Coordinates of C-alpha atoms in Angstrom, one line a residue:
M1 CA -121.8 19.3 -151.9
K2 CA -122.7 18.5 -155.4
L3 CA -126.5 18.4 -154.7
K4 CA -126.2 22.0 -153.3
N5 CA -124.5 23.2 -156.5
I6 CA -127.2 21.6 -158.6
K7 CA -130.0 23.2 -156.6
N8 CA -128.2 26.6 -156.8
I9 CA -127.8 26.4 -160.6
S10 CA -131.4 25.2 -161.0
S11 CA -132.8 28.1 -158.9
K12 CA -130.7 30.6 -161.0
L13 CA -132.0 29.1 -164.2
I14 CA -135.6 29.3 -163.0
I15 CA -135.2 33.0 -162.0
I16 CA -133.5 33.9 -165.3
S17 CA -136.3 32.1 -167.3
L18 CA -138.9 33.9 -165.3
F19 CA -137.4 37.3 -166.0
A20 CA -137.0 36.4 -169.7
W21 CA -140.7 35.5 -169.9
I22 CA -141.8 38.7 -168.1
F23 CA -139.7 40.9 -170.4
S24 CA -140.9 39.1 -173.5
C25 CA -144.5 39.8 -172.5
V26 CA -143.8 43.4 -171.7
G27 CA -142.2 44.0 -175.1
Q28 CA -145.1 42.8 -177.1
K29 CA -147.2 45.5 -178.7
S30 CA -151.0 45.3 -178.5
Y31 CA -152.3 46.0 -182.0
P32 CA -155.7 47.6 -182.5
E33 CA -158.7 45.4 -183.3
V34 CA -159.6 45.4 -187.0
K35 CA -163.3 45.8 -187.5
N36 CA -165.6 45.5 -190.6
A37 CA -162.7 44.5 -192.9
T38 CA -164.1 44.2 -196.4
Y39 CA -163.0 44.2 -200.0
K40 CA -164.8 44.9 -203.2
P41 CA -163.3 44.0 -206.6
Y42 CA -163.7 46.5 -209.5
Q43 CA -162.9 46.7 -213.2
I44 CA -163.3 50.1 -214.8
N45 CA -161.9 51.3 -218.2
G46 CA -158.7 49.2 -218.3
E47 CA -158.1 49.3 -214.5
R48 CA -158.7 46.3 -212.2
G49 CA -158.3 46.2 -208.5
Y50 CA -159.9 46.1 -205.0
I51 CA -161.4 48.7 -202.7
I52 CA -160.4 47.7 -199.1
E53 CA -162.3 49.1 -196.1
F54 CA -161.7 48.6 -192.4
E55 CA -161.9 50.3 -189.1
L56 CA -159.5 50.2 -186.2
S57 CA -160.4 50.2 -182.5
N58 CA -157.7 52.8 -181.8
D59 CA -154.8 54.5 -183.5
N60 CA -152.0 53.7 -181.0
V61 CA -150.2 51.8 -183.7
K62 CA -150.5 53.1 -187.3
P63 CA -151.3 50.8 -190.3
A64 CA -148.5 51.2 -192.9
A65 CA -149.7 48.9 -195.7
V66 CA -152.4 46.4 -196.7
V67 CA -152.1 43.0 -198.5
I68 CA -155.0 41.6 -200.5
N69 CA -154.6 38.6 -202.8
R70 CA -150.8 38.8 -202.6
I71 CA -150.8 42.5 -203.6
K72 CA -149.2 45.0 -201.2
K73 CA -150.3 48.6 -201.1
T74 CA -148.9 51.4 -198.9
I75 CA -151.5 53.3 -196.9
S76 CA -151.4 57.1 -197.5
P77 CA -152.8 59.7 -195.1
A78 CA -155.6 60.4 -197.7
D79 CA -156.8 56.8 -197.2
K80 CA -157.7 57.6 -193.5
N81 CA -160.9 59.2 -192.2
G82 CA -160.8 59.1 -188.4
L83 CA -160.3 55.4 -187.5
K84 CA -161.7 54.2 -190.8
Y85 CA -159.6 53.4 -193.8
R86 CA -160.5 53.1 -197.5
I87 CA -157.7 52.0 -199.8
N88 CA -157.7 51.5 -203.6
V89 CA -155.4 48.5 -204.4
I90 CA -154.7 48.5 -208.1
A91 CA -154.1 45.0 -209.5
E92 CA -153.7 45.9 -213.1
T93 CA -153.9 49.2 -215.1
R94 CA -153.5 50.6 -218.5
K95 CA -154.2 54.1 -217.4
I96 CA -151.1 54.8 -215.3
L97 CA -147.9 54.6 -217.4
N98 CA -145.2 52.3 -215.9
Y99 CA -147.3 51.5 -212.8
K100 CA -145.7 48.5 -210.9
V101 CA -147.9 46.3 -208.7
K102 CA -146.1 45.4 -205.5
G103 CA -146.3 41.7 -204.8
S104 CA -146.2 40.1 -201.4
E105 CA -145.6 36.6 -200.0
K106 CA -147.9 37.4 -197.1
E107 CA -151.5 36.3 -196.8
N108 CA -154.3 39.0 -196.6
G109 CA -153.7 41.4 -193.8
I110 CA -152.3 44.7 -192.5
Y111 CA -148.7 45.8 -191.8
F112 CA -148.5 48.0 -188.7
S113 CA -145.6 50.2 -187.9
S114 CA -144.4 51.6 -184.6
E115 CA -141.3 53.6 -183.8
N116 CA -138.7 51.3 -185.4
E117 CA -140.6 48.1 -186.0
K118 CA -142.9 46.8 -188.7
S119 CA -145.1 43.8 -188.1
F120 CA -147.8 42.0 -190.0
K121 CA -151.3 41.0 -188.7
P122 CA -153.3 38.6 -190.8
V123 CA -156.9 39.8 -191.5
E124 CA -159.7 38.0 -193.1
F125 CA -161.3 40.5 -195.4
E126 CA -164.9 39.7 -196.4
L127 CA -166.2 40.1 -199.9
R128 CA -168.8 42.8 -200.3

């Protein structure tokens, strides 16, 4: 009698585990491939920063922000041209009064946002 109960409980646990695994795979978003990810440092008239450029394989999930050298910059619609992005990340400026650089604990990469979720994808930007 006890062996039958153990088999019954074991089979239920296996079925529950299988369903949990299937639903966890279904819930994962597939983020677009990031192509030609580059950065170029600049220093012009009291302003220092980076020009970030990259291209996405599709626009199913929108990029919300970029992180380079621990500096986070929100991506605006003006930064987008088709599937290509060009973002000016200001690291230091004397031109813009009270400009605050947003720091980040994350490594270099891109924040993607979907309906109600933000996630981070590490990206290795190449120096141009």
